[in-house]
Tab-separated table of C-alpha atoms and ligand atoms in Angstrom:
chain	number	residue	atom	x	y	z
F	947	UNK	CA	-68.918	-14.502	-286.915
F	948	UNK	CA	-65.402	-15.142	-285.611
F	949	UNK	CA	-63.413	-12.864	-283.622
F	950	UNK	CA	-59.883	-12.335	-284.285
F	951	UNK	CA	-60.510	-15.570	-286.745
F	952	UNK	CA	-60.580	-17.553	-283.037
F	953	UNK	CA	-63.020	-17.014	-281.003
F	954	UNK	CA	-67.073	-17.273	-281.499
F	955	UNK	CA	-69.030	-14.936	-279.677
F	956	UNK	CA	-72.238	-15.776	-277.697
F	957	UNK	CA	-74.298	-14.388	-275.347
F	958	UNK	CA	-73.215	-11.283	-273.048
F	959	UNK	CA	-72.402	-12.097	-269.541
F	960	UNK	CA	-72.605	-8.998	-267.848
F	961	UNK	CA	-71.556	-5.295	-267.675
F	962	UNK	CA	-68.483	-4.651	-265.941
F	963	UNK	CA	-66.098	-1.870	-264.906
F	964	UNK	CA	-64.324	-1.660	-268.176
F	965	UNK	CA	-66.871	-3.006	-270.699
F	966	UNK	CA	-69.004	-5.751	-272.032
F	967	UNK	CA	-68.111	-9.460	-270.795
F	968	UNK	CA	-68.616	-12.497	-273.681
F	969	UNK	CA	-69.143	-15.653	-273.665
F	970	UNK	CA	-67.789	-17.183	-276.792
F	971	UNK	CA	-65.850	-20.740	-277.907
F	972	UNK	CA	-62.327	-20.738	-278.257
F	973	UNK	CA	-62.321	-22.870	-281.666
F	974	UNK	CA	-58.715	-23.425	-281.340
F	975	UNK	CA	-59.353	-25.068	-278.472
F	976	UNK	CA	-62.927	-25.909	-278.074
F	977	UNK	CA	-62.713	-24.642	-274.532
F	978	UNK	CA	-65.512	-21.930	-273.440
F	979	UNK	CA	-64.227	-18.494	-272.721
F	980	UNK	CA	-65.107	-15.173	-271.235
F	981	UNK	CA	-63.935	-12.306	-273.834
F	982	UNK	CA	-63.390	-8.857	-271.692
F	983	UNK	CA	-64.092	-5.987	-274.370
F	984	UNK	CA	-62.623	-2.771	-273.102
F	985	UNK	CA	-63.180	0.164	-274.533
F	986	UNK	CA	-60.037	2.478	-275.203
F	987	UNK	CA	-60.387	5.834	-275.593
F	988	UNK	CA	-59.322	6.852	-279.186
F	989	UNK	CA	-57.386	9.679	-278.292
F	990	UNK	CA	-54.979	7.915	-275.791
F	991	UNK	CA	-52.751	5.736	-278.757
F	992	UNK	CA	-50.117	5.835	-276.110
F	993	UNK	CA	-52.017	4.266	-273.445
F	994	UNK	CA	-52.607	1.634	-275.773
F	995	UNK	CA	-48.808	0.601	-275.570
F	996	UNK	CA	-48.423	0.272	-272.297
F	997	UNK	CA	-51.473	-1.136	-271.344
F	998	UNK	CA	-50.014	-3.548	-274.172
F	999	UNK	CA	-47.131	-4.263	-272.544
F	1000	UNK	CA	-48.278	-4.513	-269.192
F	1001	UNK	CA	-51.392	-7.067	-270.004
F	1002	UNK	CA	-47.957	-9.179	-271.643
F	1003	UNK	CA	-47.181	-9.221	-267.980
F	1004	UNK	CA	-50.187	-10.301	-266.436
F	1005	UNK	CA	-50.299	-13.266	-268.972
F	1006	UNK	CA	-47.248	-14.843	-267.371
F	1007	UNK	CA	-49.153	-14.448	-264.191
F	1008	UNK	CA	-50.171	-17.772	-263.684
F	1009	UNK	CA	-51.383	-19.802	-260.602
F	1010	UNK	CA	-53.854	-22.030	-259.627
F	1011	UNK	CA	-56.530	-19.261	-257.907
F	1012	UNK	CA	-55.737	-16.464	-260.681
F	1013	UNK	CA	-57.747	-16.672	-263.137
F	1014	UNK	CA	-55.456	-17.156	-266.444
F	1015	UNK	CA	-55.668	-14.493	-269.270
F	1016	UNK	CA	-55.051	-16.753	-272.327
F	1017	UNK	CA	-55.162	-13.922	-274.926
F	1018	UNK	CA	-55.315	-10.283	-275.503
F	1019	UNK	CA	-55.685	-8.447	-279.051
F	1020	UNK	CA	-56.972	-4.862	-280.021
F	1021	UNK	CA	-60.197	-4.802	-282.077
F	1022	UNK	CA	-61.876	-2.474	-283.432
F	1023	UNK	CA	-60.987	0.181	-280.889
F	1024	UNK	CA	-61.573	-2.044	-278.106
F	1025	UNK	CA	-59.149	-4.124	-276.379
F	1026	UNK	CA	-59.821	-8.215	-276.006
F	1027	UNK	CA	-58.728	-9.853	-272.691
F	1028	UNK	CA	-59.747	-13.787	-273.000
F	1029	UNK	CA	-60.216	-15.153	-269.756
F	1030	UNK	CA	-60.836	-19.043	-268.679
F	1031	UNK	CA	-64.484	-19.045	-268.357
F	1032	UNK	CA	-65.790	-19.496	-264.472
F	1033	UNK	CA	-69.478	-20.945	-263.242
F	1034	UNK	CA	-70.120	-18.482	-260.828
F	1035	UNK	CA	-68.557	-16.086	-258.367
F	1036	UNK	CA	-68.100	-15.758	-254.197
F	1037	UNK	CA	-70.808	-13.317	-254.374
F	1038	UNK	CA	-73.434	-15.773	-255.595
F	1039	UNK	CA	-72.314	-17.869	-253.259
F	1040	UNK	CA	-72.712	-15.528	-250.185
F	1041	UNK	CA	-76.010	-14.251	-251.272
F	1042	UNK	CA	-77.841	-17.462	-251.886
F	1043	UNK	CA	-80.091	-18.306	-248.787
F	1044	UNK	CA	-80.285	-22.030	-249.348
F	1045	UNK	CA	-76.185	-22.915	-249.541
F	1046	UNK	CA	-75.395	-23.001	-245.537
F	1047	UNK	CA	-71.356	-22.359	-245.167
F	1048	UNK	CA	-69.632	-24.320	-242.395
F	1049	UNK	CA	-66.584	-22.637	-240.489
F	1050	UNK	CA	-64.440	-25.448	-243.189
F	1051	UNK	CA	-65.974	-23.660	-245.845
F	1052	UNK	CA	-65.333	-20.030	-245.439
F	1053	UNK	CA	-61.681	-21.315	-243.974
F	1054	UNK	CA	-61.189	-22.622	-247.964
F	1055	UNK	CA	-62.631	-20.000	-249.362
F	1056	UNK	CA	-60.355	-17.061	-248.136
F	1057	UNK	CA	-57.571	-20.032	-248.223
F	1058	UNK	CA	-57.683	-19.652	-251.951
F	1059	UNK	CA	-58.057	-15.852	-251.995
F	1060	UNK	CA	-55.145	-15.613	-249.932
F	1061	UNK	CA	-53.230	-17.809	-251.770
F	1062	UNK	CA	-53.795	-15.724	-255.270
F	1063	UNK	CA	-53.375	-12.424	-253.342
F	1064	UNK	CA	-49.709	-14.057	-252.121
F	1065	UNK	CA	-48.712	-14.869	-255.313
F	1066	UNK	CA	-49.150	-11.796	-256.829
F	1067	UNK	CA	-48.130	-9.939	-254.008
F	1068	UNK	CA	-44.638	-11.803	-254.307
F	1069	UNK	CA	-44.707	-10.504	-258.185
F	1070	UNK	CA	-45.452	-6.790	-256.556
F	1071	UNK	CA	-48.828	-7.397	-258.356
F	1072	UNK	CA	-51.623	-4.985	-256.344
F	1073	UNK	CA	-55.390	-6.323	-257.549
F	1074	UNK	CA	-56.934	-3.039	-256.026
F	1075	UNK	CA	-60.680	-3.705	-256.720
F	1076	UNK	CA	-61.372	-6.798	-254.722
F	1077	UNK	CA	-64.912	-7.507	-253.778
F	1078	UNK	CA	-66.870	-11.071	-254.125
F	1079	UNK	CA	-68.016	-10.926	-257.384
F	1080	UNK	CA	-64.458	-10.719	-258.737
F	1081	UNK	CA	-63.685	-14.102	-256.796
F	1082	UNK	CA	-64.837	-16.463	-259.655
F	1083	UNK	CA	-65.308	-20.088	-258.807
F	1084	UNK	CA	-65.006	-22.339	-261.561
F	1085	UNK	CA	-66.782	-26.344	-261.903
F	1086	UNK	CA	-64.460	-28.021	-259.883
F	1087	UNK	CA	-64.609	-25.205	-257.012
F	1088	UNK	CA	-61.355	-23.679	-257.447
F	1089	UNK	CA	-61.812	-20.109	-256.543
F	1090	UNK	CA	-59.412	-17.666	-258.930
F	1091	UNK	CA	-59.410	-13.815	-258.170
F	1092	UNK	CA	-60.101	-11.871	-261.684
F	1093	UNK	CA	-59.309	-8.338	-262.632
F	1094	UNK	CA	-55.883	-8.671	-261.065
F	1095	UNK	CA	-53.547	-5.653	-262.201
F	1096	UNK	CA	-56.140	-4.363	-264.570
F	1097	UNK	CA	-57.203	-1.170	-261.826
F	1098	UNK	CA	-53.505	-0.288	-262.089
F	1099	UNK	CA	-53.632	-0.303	-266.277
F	1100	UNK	CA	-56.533	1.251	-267.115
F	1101	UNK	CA	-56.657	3.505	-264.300
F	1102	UNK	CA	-59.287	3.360	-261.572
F	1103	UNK	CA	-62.292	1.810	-262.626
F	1104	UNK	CA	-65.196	3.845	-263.985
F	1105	UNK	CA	-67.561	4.110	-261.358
F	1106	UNK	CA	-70.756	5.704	-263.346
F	1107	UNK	CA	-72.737	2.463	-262.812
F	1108	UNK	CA	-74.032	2.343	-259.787
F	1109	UNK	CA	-73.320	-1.901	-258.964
F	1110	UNK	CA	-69.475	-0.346	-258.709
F	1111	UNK	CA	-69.909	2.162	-256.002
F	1112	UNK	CA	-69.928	-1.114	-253.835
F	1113	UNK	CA	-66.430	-1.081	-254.127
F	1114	UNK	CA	-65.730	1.131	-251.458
F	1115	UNK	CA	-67.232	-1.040	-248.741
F	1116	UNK	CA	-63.931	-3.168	-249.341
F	1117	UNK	CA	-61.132	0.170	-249.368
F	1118	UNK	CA	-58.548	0.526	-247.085
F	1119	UNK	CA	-58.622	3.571	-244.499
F	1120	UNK	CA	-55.059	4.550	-245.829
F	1121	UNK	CA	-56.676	4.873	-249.660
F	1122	UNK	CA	-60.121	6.527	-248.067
F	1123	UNK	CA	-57.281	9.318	-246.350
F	1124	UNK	CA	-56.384	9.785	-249.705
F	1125	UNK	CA	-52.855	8.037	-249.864
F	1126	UNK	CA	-50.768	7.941	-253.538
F	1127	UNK	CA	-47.987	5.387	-251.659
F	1128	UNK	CA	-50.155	2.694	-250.637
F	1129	UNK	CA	-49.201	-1.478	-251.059
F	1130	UNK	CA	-50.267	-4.752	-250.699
F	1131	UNK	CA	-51.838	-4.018	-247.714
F	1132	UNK	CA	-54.858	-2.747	-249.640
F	1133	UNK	CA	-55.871	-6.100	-251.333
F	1134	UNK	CA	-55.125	-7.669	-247.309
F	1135	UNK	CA	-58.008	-5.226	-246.059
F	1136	UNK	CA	-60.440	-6.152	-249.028
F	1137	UNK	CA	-60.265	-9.597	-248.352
F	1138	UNK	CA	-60.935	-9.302	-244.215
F	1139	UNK	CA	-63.836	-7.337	-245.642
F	1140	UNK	CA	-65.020	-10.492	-248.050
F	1141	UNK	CA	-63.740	-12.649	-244.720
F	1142	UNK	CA	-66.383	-10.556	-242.356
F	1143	UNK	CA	-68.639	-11.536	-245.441
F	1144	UNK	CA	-68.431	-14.886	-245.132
F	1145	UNK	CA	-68.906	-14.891	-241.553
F	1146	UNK	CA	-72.111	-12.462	-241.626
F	1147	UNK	CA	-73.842	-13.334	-245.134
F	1148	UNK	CA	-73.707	-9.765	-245.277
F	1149	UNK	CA	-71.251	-6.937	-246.529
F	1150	UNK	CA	-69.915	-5.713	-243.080
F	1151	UNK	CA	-69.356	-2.057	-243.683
F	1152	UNK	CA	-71.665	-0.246	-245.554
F	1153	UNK	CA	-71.153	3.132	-246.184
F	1154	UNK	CA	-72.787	5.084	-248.277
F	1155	UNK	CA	-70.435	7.948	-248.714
F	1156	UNK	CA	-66.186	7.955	-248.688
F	1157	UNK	CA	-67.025	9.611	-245.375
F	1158	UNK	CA	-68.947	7.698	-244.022
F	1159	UNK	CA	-67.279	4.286	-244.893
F	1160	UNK	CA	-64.865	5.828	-242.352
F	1161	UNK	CA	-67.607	5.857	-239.966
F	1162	UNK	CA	-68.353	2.802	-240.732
F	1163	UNK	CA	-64.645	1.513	-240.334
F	1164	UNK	CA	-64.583	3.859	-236.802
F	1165	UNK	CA	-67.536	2.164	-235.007
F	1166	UNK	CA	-66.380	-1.102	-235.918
F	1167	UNK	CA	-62.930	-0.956	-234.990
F	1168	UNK	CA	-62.523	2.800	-232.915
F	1169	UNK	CA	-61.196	5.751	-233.818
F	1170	UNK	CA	-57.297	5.228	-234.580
F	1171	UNK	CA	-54.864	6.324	-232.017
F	1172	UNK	CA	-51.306	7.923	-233.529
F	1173	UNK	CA	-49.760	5.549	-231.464
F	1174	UNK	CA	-51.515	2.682	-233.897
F	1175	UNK	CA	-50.931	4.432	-236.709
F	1176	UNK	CA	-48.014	7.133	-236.756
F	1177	UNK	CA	-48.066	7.839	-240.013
F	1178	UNK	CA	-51.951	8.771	-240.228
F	1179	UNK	CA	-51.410	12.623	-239.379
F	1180	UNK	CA	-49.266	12.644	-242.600
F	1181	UNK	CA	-51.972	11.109	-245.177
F	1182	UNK	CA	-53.743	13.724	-247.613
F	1183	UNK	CA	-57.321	14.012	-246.185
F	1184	UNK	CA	-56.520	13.247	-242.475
F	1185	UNK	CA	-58.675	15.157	-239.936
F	1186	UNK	CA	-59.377	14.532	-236.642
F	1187	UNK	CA	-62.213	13.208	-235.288
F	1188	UNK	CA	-63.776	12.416	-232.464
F	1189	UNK	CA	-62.991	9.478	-230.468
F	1190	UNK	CA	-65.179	6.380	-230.862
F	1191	UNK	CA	-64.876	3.746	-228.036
F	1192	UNK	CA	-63.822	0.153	-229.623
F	1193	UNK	CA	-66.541	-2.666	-228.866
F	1194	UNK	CA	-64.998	-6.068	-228.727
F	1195	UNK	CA	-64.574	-8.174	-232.024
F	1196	UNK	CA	-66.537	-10.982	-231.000
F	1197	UNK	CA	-69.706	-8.434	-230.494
F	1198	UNK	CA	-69.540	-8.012	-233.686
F	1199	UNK	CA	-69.065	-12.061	-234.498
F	1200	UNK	CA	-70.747	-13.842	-232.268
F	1201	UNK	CA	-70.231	-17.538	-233.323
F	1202	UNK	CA	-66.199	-17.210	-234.766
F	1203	UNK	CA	-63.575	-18.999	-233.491
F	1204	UNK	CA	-60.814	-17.402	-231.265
F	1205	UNK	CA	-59.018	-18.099	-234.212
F	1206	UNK	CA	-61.341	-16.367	-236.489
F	1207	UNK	CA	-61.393	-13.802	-234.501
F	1208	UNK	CA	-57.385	-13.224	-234.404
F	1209	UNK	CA	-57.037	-13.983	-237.861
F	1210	UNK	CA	-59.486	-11.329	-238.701
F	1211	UNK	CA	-57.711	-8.671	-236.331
F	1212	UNK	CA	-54.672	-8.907	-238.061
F	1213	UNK	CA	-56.388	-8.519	-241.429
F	1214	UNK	CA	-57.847	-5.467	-239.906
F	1215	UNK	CA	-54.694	-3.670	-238.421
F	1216	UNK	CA	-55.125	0.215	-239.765
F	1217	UNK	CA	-51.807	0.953	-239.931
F	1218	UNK	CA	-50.931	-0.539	-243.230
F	1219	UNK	CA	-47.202	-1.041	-242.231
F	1220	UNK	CA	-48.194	-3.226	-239.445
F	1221	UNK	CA	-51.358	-5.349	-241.570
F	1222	UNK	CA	-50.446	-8.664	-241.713
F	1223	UNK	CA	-49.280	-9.914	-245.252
F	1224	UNK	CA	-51.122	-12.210	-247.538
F	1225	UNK	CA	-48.827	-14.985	-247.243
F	1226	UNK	CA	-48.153	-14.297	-243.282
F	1227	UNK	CA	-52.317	-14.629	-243.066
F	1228	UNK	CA	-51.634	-18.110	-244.672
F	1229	UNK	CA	-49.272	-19.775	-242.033
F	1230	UNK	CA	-51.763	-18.350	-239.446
F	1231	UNK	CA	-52.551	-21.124	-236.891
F	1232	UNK	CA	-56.368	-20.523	-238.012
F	1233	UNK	CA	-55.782	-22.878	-241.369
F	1234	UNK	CA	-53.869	-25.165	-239.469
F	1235	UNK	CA	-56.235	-25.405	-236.579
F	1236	UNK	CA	-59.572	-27.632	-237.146
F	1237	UNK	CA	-61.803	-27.768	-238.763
F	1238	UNK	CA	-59.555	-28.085	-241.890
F	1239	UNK	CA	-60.243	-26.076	-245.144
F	1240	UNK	CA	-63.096	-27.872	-247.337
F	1241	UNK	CA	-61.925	-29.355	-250.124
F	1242	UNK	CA	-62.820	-26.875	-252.918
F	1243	UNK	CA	-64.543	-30.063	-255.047
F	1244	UNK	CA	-67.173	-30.309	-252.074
F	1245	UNK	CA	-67.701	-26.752	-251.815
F	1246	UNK	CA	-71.457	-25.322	-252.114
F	1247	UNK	CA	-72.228	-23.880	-255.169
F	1248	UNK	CA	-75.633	-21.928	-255.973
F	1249	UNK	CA	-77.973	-24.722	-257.988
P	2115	ADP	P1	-66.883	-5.979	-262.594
P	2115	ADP	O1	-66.005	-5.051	-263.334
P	2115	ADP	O2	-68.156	-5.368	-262.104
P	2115	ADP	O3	-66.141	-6.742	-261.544
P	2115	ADP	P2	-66.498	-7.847	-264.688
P	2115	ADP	O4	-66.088	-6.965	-265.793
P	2115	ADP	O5	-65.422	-8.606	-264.013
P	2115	ADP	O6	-67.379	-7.064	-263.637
P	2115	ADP	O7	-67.559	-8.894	-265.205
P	2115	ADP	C1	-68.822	-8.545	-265.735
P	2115	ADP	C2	-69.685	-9.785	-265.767
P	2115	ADP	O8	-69.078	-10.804	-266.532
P	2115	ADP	C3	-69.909	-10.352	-264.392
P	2115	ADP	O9	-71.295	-10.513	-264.206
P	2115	ADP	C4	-69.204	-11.681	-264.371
P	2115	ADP	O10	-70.029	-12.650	-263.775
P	2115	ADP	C5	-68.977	-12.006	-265.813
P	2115	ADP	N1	-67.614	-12.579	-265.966
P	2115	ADP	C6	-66.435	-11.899	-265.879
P	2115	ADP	N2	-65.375	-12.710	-266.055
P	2115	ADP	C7	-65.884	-13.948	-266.269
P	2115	ADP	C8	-65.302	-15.254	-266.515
P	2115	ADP	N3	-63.987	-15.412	-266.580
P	2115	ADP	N4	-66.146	-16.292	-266.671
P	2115	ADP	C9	-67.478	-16.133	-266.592
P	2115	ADP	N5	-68.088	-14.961	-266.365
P	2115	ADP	C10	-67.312	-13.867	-266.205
């Protein structure tokens, strides 16, 4: 049975934040999508518009590592998104125990998820909800960030199921000191957490509360000092706390480059205002430096 007289539904992909993901077969095209059902609460018509008019937006968001959303319709009380279907995501990647990443490797990998987050930075895009498994890599090894702008639209993402608490491993401190005013430097702080990632085959900060992802962020980087962060005594839920001595970055990364290293530093910066940018990350010496960036055809993919 077709869908919006288009598309042909398949099997389900997967559960995400907003609703059931489809496969299905675009017939006008006879390409293979993924079909994003999200289900809008009947008693917000109004939302409806604007989430209308803003998903008209992200359509003309188009680059080579965002993931294009080809079509969007209402349906039976749900909203469609139709997305470019993707193999796999960086998740898969970093979890699987036989793929070995080379220092080239993980230097493409957060090449491209810089380069999306830069692009839609310059359209005053925010993603919000990075993490690895919304870095989808698709057959040739392009990596494309999904789910850009879609936090923002419908609000921030329902976190009953318990896969999306993860989430929080990759939030800024400004949005875990409960900030309304907070930028681009958000999405820069997720992706040094997906960076870390790489580097350790593990998430790096684990916390298992709001409070203690704070912790978390505080061992790992010290408490931080107003003269680091002025505007920190300002934010919402600031208290003080007790000082935490900083051990040295490369503890924590024992084989990374200098470069690495001072790449990742910059990612890390807590004062939002002083975070590097996505695009100033880019024309850091560390991509221009050897090894150079894999290219993403010769990438390792999970089997
Ligand atoms: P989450 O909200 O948890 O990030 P999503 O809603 O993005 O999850 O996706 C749910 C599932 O659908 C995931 O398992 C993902 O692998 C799959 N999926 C999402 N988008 C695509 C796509 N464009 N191509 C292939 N699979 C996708």
């Amino acid at each position: 049975k077709k869908v919006a007289d288009r598309y042909l539904k398949r099997e389900v992909l997967g559960e995400g934040t907003y609703g059931v993901v489809y496969k299905a077969i675009d017939t006008q095209t006879r390409q293979t999508v993924a079909i994003k059902k999200i289900r809008l609460g009947k008693q917000k018509e109004g939302v409806n518009f604007t989430a209308l008019r803003e998903i008209k937006l992200l359509k003309e968001l188009k680059d080579p590592n965002i993931i294009e959303l080809t079509d969007a319709f209402p349906h039976k009380g749900n909203l469609h998104l139709v997305f470019e279907f993707m193999e796999t995501d960086l998740e898969a990647v970093i979890r699987d125990r036989n793929i070995f990443l080379s220092p080239a490797d993980t230097k493409s990998y957060l090449q491209m998820t810089l380069k999306g987050l830069a692009f839609c930075h310059k359209k005053w895009v925010l993603h919000r909800d990075m993490k690895p498994n919304n870095l989808l890599i698709g057959s040739n090894g392009q990596l494309k960030l999904a789910d850009f702008g879609l936090a923002r639209i419908f609000g921030s993402p329902d976190r009953k199921f318990t896969h999306q608490v993860f989430a929080r491993w990759y939030r800024a401190p400004e949005l875990l000191f409960g900030t309304k005013q907070y930028g681009a430097g958000v999405d820069v702080w997720a992706a040094a957490c997906i960076f870390a990632e790489l580097l350790l085959r593990r998430p790096f900060l684990q916390g298992s509360s709001d409070i203690d992802q704070l912790g978390k962020i505080f061992a790992a980087f010290g408490t931080p000092t107003s003269s680091q962060w002025p505007d920190l005594v300002f934010l919402p839920d600031y208290v003080e706390y007790q000082y935490v001595p900083v051990p040295p970055l490369r503890s924590l990364f024992p084989m990374a480059s200098d470069d690495t290293l001072d790449l990742l530093s910059k990612m890390f910066t807590y004062d939002p205002k002083a975070r590097i940018s996505a695009q100033q990350a880019l024309e850091h010496r560390y991509f221009s430096s050897a090894p150079l960036p894999t290219d993403p055809a010769k990438l390792p993919r999970p089997a």
